[in-house]
Amino acid sequence: MAVTTRTQPFDADVTPRSAEVTPAAPGRITSLDIIRGVIMVLMAIDHVRVYSGLPAGGPTAGIFFTRWITHFCAPGFVFLAGTAAFLHGRKLGDASALARFLVTRGLLLVVLELTVIRIGWTFGIDYSTFVLAGVIWMLGWCMVILAAFVRAAPRTVGWLGVAVILLQSLFALPPRLLPGGAERAVGRVWEFVHPAGFDVVAPFSVLYVLVPWIGVMMAGYGFGAIMVREPAARARLCWRIGLAASAVFLLVGGIVAAMQGGERPFLFRLLDQQKYPASQLFLLMTLGPMIALIPAAERARGWLASVMATIGRVPLFYYLLHIPLIHASALLVNVLRTGSAHGEWYRTAPYTSVPEEQRWTLALLYLVFAVDVAVLYAACRWYAKVKARRPGGWLRYI
């Protein structure tokens, strides 16, 4: 039966003119679940580090690489959210239904950031001095924005996303073009979109702006058209895209790092790319290897792949659970080490104020991480079974 572009835009770039196209709407792609699971596990390392009091990126090589390896989380999380949106739209077969789903889930994520997640970070309900616009806030608004583009061809959405990433600096200009008082009024709100040098609306603290992350999600949406191709063609494209992005990072990033000079080793300068907001080099460094590893994930077997796939099937459930679990673990560790929980250290988490003399060792950080991930896996395994037994309904949003 013929299908119009109006209701089936998801096949605009994957029509039967190619013998490599999979004609039927795909089910879950295990390789994406595995990679998403790895991302979620790595994320827990950084959030345990937050509560340990160890500084991001230094001063030792151990702390530097503990932080660096977690840089792959946010880009991968957002990129694969775009890919998941494409695959869900292909399953629905209706652009309007996909748009409604993205808006609903996106607004739900914003509410969760301001309530459940905020309470998990701080174990407090005082909103008068501190409210975080974090990664789930950003992810939610990006889904709402993506909903406006799902009637376009995936290739078009993907290239628009790449353009947003490459031209992200231009997004600092709009409020500056406004006259007089309007510049400051709009600029304070614009800080949620892209840094433009204004004070953000109090009491918000913006950790993740929308640009370039909406570009990353749109690029991931376009990438979904690659993931429904025949496996051999999909693998070739993943290798080409991933290795090309990694090569560009090494070339351009290497030149920049060499020009910077300084006392820090060249490798540290190369890998220490700007995350807030995420620079083009940061995204090349993180997304390139992830895309190149998708074919390896497709061949992964064994218990470890199974564990990662289980976590990757329920990433939001994992996220909602892991912050309060890590927070509670930190309070318990503090009681065991100092005789007091010291909840005051975490009143504005993830910006913490652990005294230097009370910071954890790396060994303790990784011990708490391992225990918490084991607990999280058991919970995710249970929830994945519940969700499989009850498809649809509100569970599809979590």
mmCIF file of C-alpha atoms in Angstrom:
data_model
loop_
_atom_site.group_PDB
_atom_site.id
_atom_site.type_symbol
_atom_site.label_atom_id
_atom_site.label_comp_id
_atom_site.label_asym_id
_atom_site.label_seq_id
_atom_site.Cartn_x
_atom_site.Cartn_y
_atom_site.Cartn_z
ATOM 1 C CA MET A 1 0.000 0.000 0.000
ATOM 2 C CA ALA A 2 1.357 3.418 -0.902
ATOM 3 C CA VAL A 3 2.208 5.695 1.982
ATOM 4 C CA THR A 4 2.392 9.455 1.709
ATOM 5 C CA THR A 5 5.255 11.524 3.036
ATOM 6 C CA ARG A 6 2.796 13.349 5.273
ATOM 7 C CA THR A 7 2.224 10.335 7.489
ATOM 8 C CA GLN A 8 5.442 8.422 6.880
ATOM 9 C CA PRO A 9 8.347 10.880 6.698
ATOM 10 C CA PHE A 10 10.576 8.373 8.432
ATOM 11 C CA ASP A 11 11.109 6.418 5.222
ATOM 12 C CA ALA A 12 11.991 9.443 3.110
ATOM 13 C CA ASP A 13 15.658 8.490 3.072
ATOM 14 C CA VAL A 14 15.208 4.724 3.219
ATOM 15 C CA THR A 15 12.794 3.938 0.383
ATOM 16 C CA PRO A 16 12.826 0.595 -1.484
ATOM 17 C CA ARG A 17 15.084 2.025 -4.206
ATOM 18 C CA SER A 18 17.978 0.598 -2.207
ATOM 19 C CA ALA A 19 18.429 -3.141 -1.818
ATOM 20 C CA GLU A 20 20.073 -2.486 1.562
ATOM 21 C CA VAL A 21 16.879 -1.195 3.140
ATOM 22 C CA THR A 22 15.019 -3.199 5.748
ATOM 23 C CA PRO A 23 11.393 -2.837 4.659
ATOM 24 C CA ALA A 24 9.652 -3.672 7.909
ATOM 25 C CA ALA A 25 9.654 -1.403 10.936
ATOM 26 C CA PRO A 26 12.497 -2.651 13.126
ATOM 27 C CA GLY A 27 12.206 -3.867 16.685
ATOM 28 C CA ARG A 28 14.766 -2.976 19.310
ATOM 29 C CA ILE A 29 18.337 -2.783 18.046
ATOM 30 C CA THR A 30 20.418 -4.558 20.659
ATOM 31 C CA SER A 31 23.662 -2.775 19.785
ATOM 32 C CA LEU A 32 22.070 0.568 20.662
ATOM 33 C CA ASP A 33 20.825 -0.853 23.966
ATOM 34 C CA ILE A 34 24.337 -2.088 24.762
ATOM 35 C CA ILE A 35 25.957 1.256 23.998
ATOM 36 C CA ARG A 36 23.236 3.100 25.910
ATOM 37 C CA GLY A 37 23.853 0.772 28.860
ATOM 38 C CA VAL A 38 27.591 1.475 28.774
ATOM 39 C CA ILE A 39 26.803 5.203 28.747
ATOM 40 C CA MET A 40 24.580 4.883 31.808
ATOM 41 C CA VAL A 41 27.199 2.899 33.723
ATOM 42 C CA LEU A 42 29.928 5.411 32.892
ATOM 43 C CA MET A 43 27.594 8.214 33.999
ATOM 44 C CA ALA A 44 27.477 6.710 37.473
ATOM 45 C CA ILE A 45 31.276 7.064 37.764
ATOM 46 C CA ASP A 46 31.051 10.817 37.325
ATOM 47 C CA HIS A 47 28.153 11.244 39.708
ATOM 48 C CA VAL A 48 29.908 9.212 42.405
ATOM 49 C CA ARG A 49 32.886 11.519 41.782
ATOM 50 C CA VAL A 50 30.616 14.521 42.377
ATOM 51 C CA TYR A 51 29.637 13.243 45.826
ATOM 52 C CA SER A 52 33.195 12.164 46.615
ATOM 53 C CA GLY A 53 34.348 15.781 46.352
ATOM 54 C CA LEU A 54 37.106 14.975 43.866
ATOM 55 C CA PRO A 55 37.521 17.829 41.352
ATOM 56 C CA ALA A 56 36.639 17.369 37.704
ATOM 57 C CA GLY A 57 39.654 16.864 35.480
ATOM 58 C CA GLY A 58 42.518 16.898 37.919
ATOM 59 C CA PRO A 59 44.986 17.206 39.434
ATOM 60 C CA THR A 60 46.259 13.632 38.930
ATOM 61 C CA ALA A 61 46.094 11.425 35.847
ATOM 62 C CA GLY A 62 43.746 9.054 37.685
ATOM 63 C CA ILE A 63 41.216 11.790 38.403
ATOM 64 C CA PHE A 64 41.646 13.307 34.935
ATOM 65 C CA PHE A 65 40.801 10.067 33.126
ATOM 66 C CA THR A 66 38.057 9.203 35.626
ATOM 67 C CA ARG A 67 36.372 12.403 34.504
ATOM 68 C CA TRP A 68 37.383 12.140 30.843
ATOM 69 C CA ILE A 69 35.863 8.715 30.225
ATOM 70 C CA THR A 70 32.498 10.043 31.390
ATOM 71 C CA HIS A 71 32.556 12.774 28.720
ATOM 72 C CA PHE A 72 31.113 10.183 26.345
ATOM 73 C CA CYS A 73 27.870 10.042 28.344
ATOM 74 C CA ALA A 74 25.976 13.250 27.531
ATOM 75 C CA PRO A 75 26.766 13.276 23.776
ATOM 76 C CA GLY A 76 25.914 9.604 23.423
ATOM 77 C CA PHE A 77 22.765 9.936 25.529
ATOM 78 C CA VAL A 78 21.430 12.869 23.487
ATOM 79 C CA PHE A 79 22.496 11.470 20.084
ATOM 80 C CA LEU A 80 20.885 8.094 20.747
ATOM 81 C CA ALA A 81 17.734 9.822 22.039
ATOM 82 C CA GLY A 82 17.426 11.297 18.556
ATOM 83 C CA THR A 83 17.994 7.886 16.980
ATOM 84 C CA ALA A 84 15.401 6.337 19.301
ATOM 85 C CA ALA A 85 12.912 9.044 18.246
ATOM 86 C CA PHE A 86 13.419 8.106 14.587
ATOM 87 C CA LEU A 87 12.953 4.398 15.319
ATOM 88 C CA HIS A 88 9.865 5.049 17.436
ATOM 89 C CA GLY A 89 8.406 7.187 14.669
ATOM 90 C CA ARG A 90 9.053 4.412 12.158
ATOM 91 C CA LYS A 91 7.182 2.034 14.426
ATOM 92 C CA LEU A 92 4.258 4.448 14.867
ATOM 93 C CA GLY A 93 4.095 5.253 11.155
ATOM 94 C CA ASP A 94 2.585 8.661 11.868
ATOM 95 C CA ALA A 95 4.479 11.940 12.166
ATOM 96 C CA SER A 96 1.736 13.555 14.243
ATOM 97 C CA ALA A 97 1.776 10.680 16.729
ATOM 98 C CA LEU A 98 5.551 10.939 17.027
ATOM 99 C CA ALA A 99 5.361 14.707 17.553
ATOM 100 C CA ARG A 100 2.786 14.241 20.327
ATOM 101 C CA PHE A 101 4.960 11.573 21.954
ATOM 102 C CA LEU A 102 8.068 13.781 21.863
ATOM 103 C CA VAL A 103 6.257 16.800 23.292
ATOM 104 C CA THR A 104 4.645 14.722 26.045
ATOM 105 C CA ARG A 105 7.831 12.912 26.995
ATOM 106 C CA GLY A 106 9.906 16.071 26.697
ATOM 107 C CA LEU A 107 7.679 18.048 29.066
ATOM 108 C CA LEU A 108 7.621 15.076 31.442
ATOM 109 C CA LEU A 109 11.427 15.141 31.519
ATOM 110 C CA VAL A 110 11.415 18.857 32.332
ATOM 111 C CA VAL A 111 9.009 18.243 35.230
ATOM 112 C CA LEU A 112 11.123 15.329 36.470
ATOM 113 C CA GLU A 113 14.265 17.520 36.389
ATOM 114 C CA LEU A 114 12.568 20.142 38.544
ATOM 115 C CA THR A 115 11.078 17.660 41.019
ATOM 116 C CA VAL A 116 12.265 14.071 41.374
ATOM 117 C CA ILE A 117 15.770 14.624 40.043
ATOM 118 C CA ARG A 118 16.306 17.881 41.916
ATOM 119 C CA ILE A 119 15.248 16.232 45.186
ATOM 120 C CA GLY A 120 17.496 13.263 44.422
ATOM 121 C CA TRP A 121 20.525 15.540 43.969
ATOM 122 C CA THR A 122 19.989 17.629 47.113
ATOM 123 C CA PHE A 123 17.546 15.726 49.363
ATOM 124 C CA GLY A 124 15.918 19.125 49.836
ATOM 125 C CA ILE A 125 12.924 21.092 48.581
ATOM 126 C CA ASP A 126 14.166 24.675 48.954
ATOM 127 C CA TYR A 127 13.798 26.248 45.506
ATOM 128 C CA SER A 128 14.467 29.814 46.618
ATOM 129 C CA THR A 129 18.216 29.880 45.977
ATOM 130 C CA PHE A 130 19.070 27.016 43.623
ATOM 131 C CA VAL A 131 17.336 25.264 40.715
ATOM 132 C CA LEU A 132 19.390 23.249 38.236
ATOM 133 C CA ALA A 133 18.770 23.193 34.487
ATOM 134 C CA GLY A 134 20.598 19.902 34.002
ATOM 135 C CA VAL A 135 20.914 17.234 31.356
ATOM 136 C CA ILE A 136 17.346 15.918 31.678
ATOM 137 C CA TRP A 137 15.977 19.469 31.461
ATOM 138 C CA MET A 138 17.964 19.951 28.265
ATOM 139 C CA LEU A 139 16.945 16.571 26.880
ATOM 140 C CA GLY A 140 13.273 17.324 27.495
ATOM 141 C CA TRP A 141 13.283 20.698 25.737
ATOM 142 C CA CYS A 142 15.276 19.256 22.842
ATOM 143 C CA MET A 143 12.574 16.610 22.371
ATOM 144 C CA VAL A 144 9.936 19.330 22.285
ATOM 145 C CA ILE A 145 11.926 21.203 19.622
ATOM 146 C CA LEU A 146 12.612 18.021 17.633
ATOM 147 C CA ALA A 147 8.859 17.429 17.439
ATOM 148 C CA ALA A 148 8.621 20.425 15.103
ATOM 149 C CA PHE A 149 10.934 18.756 12.575
ATOM 150 C CA VAL A 150 9.668 15.166 12.354
ATOM 151 C CA ARG A 151 7.663 15.804 9.177
ATOM 152 C CA ALA A 152 10.885 16.608 7.332
ATOM 153 C CA ALA A 153 13.086 13.940 5.751
ATOM 154 C CA PRO A 154 15.489 12.375 8.283
ATOM 155 C CA ARG A 155 18.464 13.349 6.108
ATOM 156 C CA THR A 156 17.357 16.985 6.207
ATOM 157 C CA VAL A 157 16.915 16.905 9.991
ATOM 158 C CA GLY A 158 20.320 15.280 10.408
ATOM 159 C CA TRP A 159 22.162 17.854 8.309
ATOM 160 C CA LEU A 160 20.353 20.704 10.066
ATOM 161 C CA GLY A 161 21.629 19.231 13.315
ATOM 162 C CA VAL A 162 25.193 19.134 12.013
ATOM 163 C CA ALA A 163 24.819 22.784 10.934
ATOM 164 C CA VAL A 164 23.666 23.777 14.428
ATOM 165 C CA ILE A 165 26.721 22.061 15.927
ATOM 166 C CA LEU A 166 29.166 23.689 13.506
ATOM 167 C CA LEU A 167 27.607 27.172 13.686
ATOM 168 C CA GLN A 168 26.722 27.144 17.389
ATOM 169 C CA SER A 169 28.674 30.334 18.134
ATOM 170 C CA LEU A 170 26.181 32.320 16.044
ATOM 171 C CA PHE A 171 23.497 31.566 18.615
ATOM 172 C CA ALA A 172 25.157 34.021 21.011
ATOM 173 C CA LEU A 173 24.222 36.917 18.695
ATOM 174 C CA PRO A 174 20.385 37.222 18.662
ATOM 175 C CA PRO A 175 19.920 39.053 21.999
ATOM 176 C CA ARG A 176 22.767 41.411 21.109
ATOM 177 C CA LEU A 177 20.837 42.532 18.047
ATOM 178 C CA LEU A 178 17.911 43.809 20.117
ATOM 179 C CA PRO A 179 17.598 47.444 21.230
ATOM 180 C CA GLY A 180 18.035 48.825 24.726
ATOM 181 C CA GLY A 181 16.312 47.065 27.605
ATOM 182 C CA ALA A 182 15.026 44.278 25.407
ATOM 183 C CA GLU A 183 18.600 43.036 25.019
ATOM 184 C CA ARG A 184 18.984 42.306 28.726
ATOM 185 C CA ALA A 185 15.444 40.962 29.216
ATOM 186 C CA VAL A 186 15.705 38.560 26.304
ATOM 187 C CA GLY A 187 19.355 37.814 27.050
ATOM 188 C CA ARG A 188 18.587 36.484 30.542
ATOM 189 C CA VAL A 189 16.173 33.956 29.053
ATOM 190 C CA TRP A 190 18.461 33.313 26.078
ATOM 191 C CA GLU A 191 21.076 31.951 28.490
ATOM 192 C CA PHE A 192 19.012 28.765 28.518
ATOM 193 C CA VAL A 193 19.553 28.483 24.754
ATOM 194 C CA HIS A 194 23.208 29.480 24.417
ATOM 195 C CA PRO A 195 25.610 31.562 26.546
ATOM 196 C CA ALA A 196 25.481 35.212 25.477
ATOM 197 C CA GLY A 197 27.058 36.952 28.481
ATOM 198 C CA PHE A 198 23.915 37.755 30.497
ATOM 199 C CA ASP A 199 22.876 36.828 34.027
ATOM 200 C CA VAL A 200 20.500 33.895 33.921
ATOM 201 C CA VAL A 201 17.046 34.168 35.493
ATOM 202 C CA ALA A 202 17.381 33.523 39.248
ATOM 203 C CA PRO A 203 17.415 31.056 40.959
ATOM 204 C CA PHE A 204 18.325 28.874 37.956
ATOM 205 C CA SER A 205 21.799 27.506 37.361
ATOM 206 C CA VAL A 206 22.182 26.433 33.744
ATOM 207 C CA LEU A 207 24.467 23.436 33.310
ATOM 208 C CA TYR A 208 23.235 22.313 29.863
ATOM 209 C CA VAL A 209 22.128 24.910 27.315
ATOM 210 C CA LEU A 210 19.977 23.835 24.349
ATOM 211 C CA VAL A 211 22.553 24.696 21.667
ATOM 212 C CA PRO A 212 24.456 22.700 20.501
ATOM 213 C CA TRP A 213 22.593 19.794 22.105
ATOM 214 C CA ILE A 214 19.487 20.137 19.938
ATOM 215 C CA GLY A 215 21.880 19.791 16.991
ATOM 216 C CA VAL A 216 23.246 16.567 18.480
ATOM 217 C CA MET A 217 19.725 15.169 18.892
ATOM 218 C CA MET A 218 18.760 16.142 15.340
ATOM 219 C CA ALA A 219 21.941 14.529 14.003
ATOM 220 C CA GLY A 220 21.034 11.386 15.946
ATOM 221 C CA TYR A 221 17.553 11.465 14.419
ATOM 222 C CA GLY A 222 19.053 11.566 10.935
ATOM 223 C CA PHE A 223 21.432 8.759 11.938
ATOM 224 C CA GLY A 224 18.382 6.582 12.604
ATOM 225 C CA ALA A 225 17.963 6.165 8.831
ATOM 226 C CA ILE A 226 21.369 4.456 8.806
ATOM 227 C CA MET A 227 20.446 2.102 11.638
ATOM 228 C CA VAL A 228 17.577 0.536 9.648
ATOM 229 C CA ARG A 229 19.808 -0.432 6.730
ATOM 230 C CA GLU A 230 21.052 -3.929 6.044
ATOM 231 C CA PRO A 231 23.676 -4.879 8.698
ATOM 232 C CA ALA A 232 26.740 -4.883 6.415
ATOM 233 C CA ALA A 233 25.876 -1.474 4.932
ATOM 234 C CA ARG A 234 25.087 -0.120 8.396
ATOM 235 C CA ALA A 235 28.456 -1.276 9.697
ATOM 236 C CA ARG A 236 30.337 0.323 6.806
ATOM 237 C CA LEU A 237 28.605 3.654 7.321
ATOM 238 C CA CYS A 238 29.183 3.573 11.091
ATOM 239 C CA TRP A 239 32.892 2.918 10.570
ATOM 240 C CA ARG A 240 33.226 5.640 7.945
ATOM 241 C CA ILE A 241 31.365 8.274 9.956
ATOM 242 C CA GLY A 242 32.918 7.351 13.276
ATOM 243 C CA LEU A 243 36.492 7.061 12.051
ATOM 244 C CA ALA A 244 36.204 10.223 9.946
ATOM 245 C CA ALA A 245 34.941 12.218 12.949
ATOM 246 C CA SER A 246 37.709 10.790 15.138
ATOM 247 C CA ALA A 247 40.358 11.600 12.510
ATOM 248 C CA VAL A 248 39.155 15.203 12.224
ATOM 249 C CA PHE A 249 39.304 15.525 16.005
ATOM 250 C CA LEU A 250 42.852 14.178 16.168
ATOM 251 C CA LEU A 251 44.013 16.444 13.350
ATOM 252 C CA VAL A 252 42.354 19.711 14.393
ATOM 253 C CA GLY A 253 42.518 19.026 18.119
ATOM 254 C CA GLY A 254 46.175 18.058 17.828
ATOM 255 C CA ILE A 255 47.022 21.313 16.057
ATOM 256 C CA VAL A 256 45.155 23.365 18.664
ATOM 257 C CA ALA A 257 46.750 21.482 21.574
ATOM 258 C CA ALA A 258 50.228 21.933 20.063
ATOM 259 C CA MET A 259 49.625 25.680 19.656
ATOM 260 C CA GLN A 260 48.437 26.046 23.254
ATOM 261 C CA GLY A 261 51.706 24.923 24.757
ATOM 262 C CA GLY A 262 52.000 25.082 28.541
ATOM 263 C CA GLU A 263 53.226 22.717 31.216
ATOM 264 C CA ARG A 264 50.491 20.108 30.915
ATOM 265 C CA PRO A 265 51.280 17.027 28.796
ATOM 266 C CA PHE A 266 50.134 17.168 25.160
ATOM 267 C CA LEU A 267 47.642 14.306 25.691
ATOM 268 C CA PHE A 268 45.916 16.179 28.516
ATOM 269 C CA ARG A 269 45.640 19.317 26.399
ATOM 270 C CA LEU A 270 44.256 17.293 23.492
ATOM 271 C CA LEU A 271 41.598 15.519 25.554
ATOM 272 C CA ASP A 272 40.581 18.457 27.739
ATOM 273 C CA GLN A 273 37.907 19.868 25.420
ATOM 274 C CA GLN A 274 35.148 22.311 26.379
ATOM 275 C CA LYS A 275 31.952 20.631 27.531
ATOM 276 C CA TYR A 276 29.887 23.601 28.793
ATOM 277 C CA PRO A 277 28.687 24.382 26.161
ATOM 278 C CA ALA A 278 29.963 21.400 24.181
ATOM 279 C CA SER A 279 32.452 22.532 21.538
ATOM 280 C CA GLN A 280 32.745 21.023 18.082
ATOM 281 C CA LEU A 281 35.975 19.284 19.112
ATOM 282 C CA PHE A 282 34.335 17.876 22.247
ATOM 283 C CA LEU A 283 31.547 16.355 20.168
ATOM 284 C CA LEU A 284 33.937 14.970 17.546
ATOM 285 C CA MET A 285 36.033 13.422 20.331
ATOM 286 C CA THR A 286 33.061 11.680 21.923
ATOM 287 C CA LEU A 287 30.585 10.898 19.141
ATOM 288 C CA GLY A 288 33.168 9.669 16.624
ATOM 289 C CA PRO A 289 34.406 6.669 18.659
ATOM 290 C CA MET A 290 30.883 5.838 19.845
ATOM 291 C CA ILE A 291 29.531 5.618 16.288
ATOM 292 C CA ALA A 292 32.555 3.605 15.146
ATOM 293 C CA LEU A 293 31.967 1.082 17.955
ATOM 294 C CA ILE A 294 28.343 0.335 17.029
ATOM 295 C CA PRO A 295 29.326 -2.591 14.724
ATOM 296 C CA ALA A 296 31.383 -4.087 17.567
ATOM 297 C CA ALA A 297 28.382 -3.760 19.879
ATOM 298 C CA GLU A 298 26.275 -5.647 17.338
ATOM 299 C CA ARG A 299 28.664 -8.588 17.616
ATOM 300 C CA ALA A 300 28.903 -8.448 21.420
ATOM 301 C CA ARG A 301 27.774 -11.548 23.281
ATOM 302 C CA GLY A 302 28.025 -12.900 26.813
ATOM 303 C CA TRP A 303 26.970 -11.816 30.268
ATOM 304 C CA LEU A 304 28.507 -8.343 30.133
ATOM 305 C CA ALA A 305 26.703 -7.477 26.897
ATOM 306 C CA SER A 306 23.489 -8.796 28.443
ATOM 307 C CA VAL A 307 23.944 -6.622 31.531
ATOM 308 C CA MET A 308 24.559 -3.506 29.433
ATOM 309 C CA ALA A 309 21.616 -4.249 27.138
ATOM 310 C CA THR A 310 19.307 -4.650 30.142
ATOM 311 C CA ILE A 311 20.339 -1.279 31.563
ATOM 312 C CA GLY A 312 20.164 0.289 28.103
ATOM 313 C CA ARG A 313 16.535 -0.759 27.647
ATOM 314 C CA VAL A 314 15.416 1.360 30.621
ATOM 315 C CA PRO A 315 17.816 4.338 30.706
ATOM 316 C CA LEU A 316 15.431 6.872 32.245
ATOM 317 C CA PHE A 317 14.474 4.472 35.053
ATOM 318 C CA TYR A 318 18.190 3.976 35.727
ATOM 319 C CA TYR A 319 18.791 7.735 35.710
ATOM 320 C CA LEU A 320 15.950 8.498 38.118
ATOM 321 C CA LEU A 321 17.197 5.836 40.518
ATOM 322 C CA HIS A 322 20.953 6.323 40.342
ATOM 323 C CA ILE A 323 21.164 9.878 41.718
ATOM 324 C CA PRO A 324 19.346 9.290 45.040
ATOM 325 C CA LEU A 325 21.141 5.947 45.405
ATOM 326 C CA ILE A 326 24.571 7.565 44.953
ATOM 327 C CA HIS A 327 23.581 10.433 47.250
ATOM 328 C CA ALA A 328 22.461 8.005 49.964
ATOM 329 C CA SER A 329 25.672 6.005 49.500
ATOM 330 C CA ALA A 330 27.732 9.171 50.006
ATOM 331 C CA LEU A 331 25.904 9.965 53.240
ATOM 332 C CA LEU A 332 26.546 6.421 54.475
ATOM 333 C CA VAL A 333 30.234 6.637 53.561
ATOM 334 C CA ASN A 334 30.491 9.942 55.401
ATOM 335 C CA VAL A 335 28.929 8.424 58.519
ATOM 336 C CA LEU A 336 31.395 5.540 58.423
ATOM 337 C CA ARG A 337 34.390 7.826 57.827
ATOM 338 C CA THR A 338 33.554 10.874 59.959
ATOM 339 C CA GLY A 339 30.656 9.922 62.215
ATOM 340 C CA SER A 340 28.337 12.409 60.465
ATOM 341 C CA ALA A 341 26.354 12.303 57.201
ATOM 342 C CA HIS A 342 27.279 15.913 56.300
ATOM 343 C CA GLY A 343 24.223 16.478 54.168
ATOM 344 C CA GLU A 344 25.112 20.187 54.051
ATOM 345 C CA TRP A 345 27.909 19.386 51.602
ATOM 346 C CA TYR A 346 25.331 18.473 48.963
ATOM 347 C CA ARG A 347 22.662 21.185 49.289
ATOM 348 C CA THR A 348 23.436 22.491 45.786
ATOM 349 C CA ALA A 349 24.499 19.185 44.203
ATOM 350 C CA PRO A 350 25.889 18.512 41.651
ATOM 351 C CA TYR A 351 27.853 21.552 42.856
ATOM 352 C CA THR A 352 29.183 20.151 46.129
ATOM 353 C CA SER A 353 31.318 21.609 48.912
ATOM 354 C CA VAL A 354 33.220 18.658 50.371
ATOM 355 C CA PRO A 355 36.259 19.912 52.344
ATOM 356 C CA GLU A 356 39.529 18.937 50.707
ATOM 357 C CA GLU A 357 40.634 16.849 53.670
ATOM 358 C CA GLN A 358 37.407 14.802 53.455
ATOM 359 C CA ARG A 359 37.583 13.964 49.765
ATOM 360 C CA TRP A 360 37.559 10.288 48.897
ATOM 361 C CA THR A 361 40.333 8.267 47.391
ATOM 362 C CA LEU A 362 39.879 6.921 43.859
ATOM 363 C CA ALA A 363 39.752 3.394 45.276
ATOM 364 C CA LEU A 364 36.804 4.304 47.499
ATOM 365 C CA LEU A 365 35.101 6.095 44.600
ATOM 366 C CA TYR A 366 35.273 3.001 42.406
ATOM 367 C CA LEU A 367 34.189 0.699 45.237
ATOM 368 C CA VAL A 368 31.023 2.731 45.835
ATOM 369 C CA PHE A 369 30.477 2.910 42.071
ATOM 370 C CA ALA A 370 30.701 -0.889 41.697
ATOM 371 C CA VAL A 371 28.277 -1.561 44.554
ATOM 372 C CA ASP A 372 25.767 1.006 43.317
ATOM 373 C CA VAL A 373 25.856 -0.270 39.720
ATOM 374 C CA ALA A 374 25.178 -3.803 40.975
ATOM 375 C CA VAL A 375 22.106 -2.525 42.830
ATOM 376 C CA LEU A 376 21.003 -0.518 39.796
ATOM 377 C CA TYR A 377 21.349 -3.517 37.479
ATOM 378 C CA ALA A 378 19.109 -5.626 39.721
ATOM 379 C CA ALA A 379 16.491 -2.868 39.721
ATOM 380 C CA CYS A 380 16.737 -2.361 35.935
ATOM 381 C CA ARG A 381 16.386 -6.087 35.307
ATOM 382 C CA TRP A 382 13.170 -6.118 37.328
ATOM 383 C CA TYR A 383 11.772 -3.004 35.665
ATOM 384 C CA ALA A 384 12.672 -4.199 32.150
ATOM 385 C CA LYS A 385 10.579 -7.332 32.768
ATOM 386 C CA VAL A 386 7.669 -5.252 34.072
ATOM 387 C CA LYS A 387 7.853 -2.965 31.054
ATOM 388 C CA ALA A 388 8.003 -5.932 28.653
ATOM 389 C CA ARG A 389 4.864 -7.430 30.219
ATOM 390 C CA ARG A 390 2.979 -4.123 30.024
ATOM 391 C CA PRO A 391 3.891 -2.380 26.761
ATOM 392 C CA GLY A 392 2.203 0.941 26.102
ATOM 393 C CA GLY A 393 0.544 3.161 28.646
ATOM 394 C CA TRP A 394 2.537 5.534 30.846
ATOM 395 C CA LEU A 395 5.415 3.044 31.204
ATOM 396 C CA ARG A 396 6.538 3.888 27.649
ATOM 397 C CA TYR A 397 7.567 7.334 28.887
ATOM 398 C CA ILE A 398 9.903 6.011 31.637
#
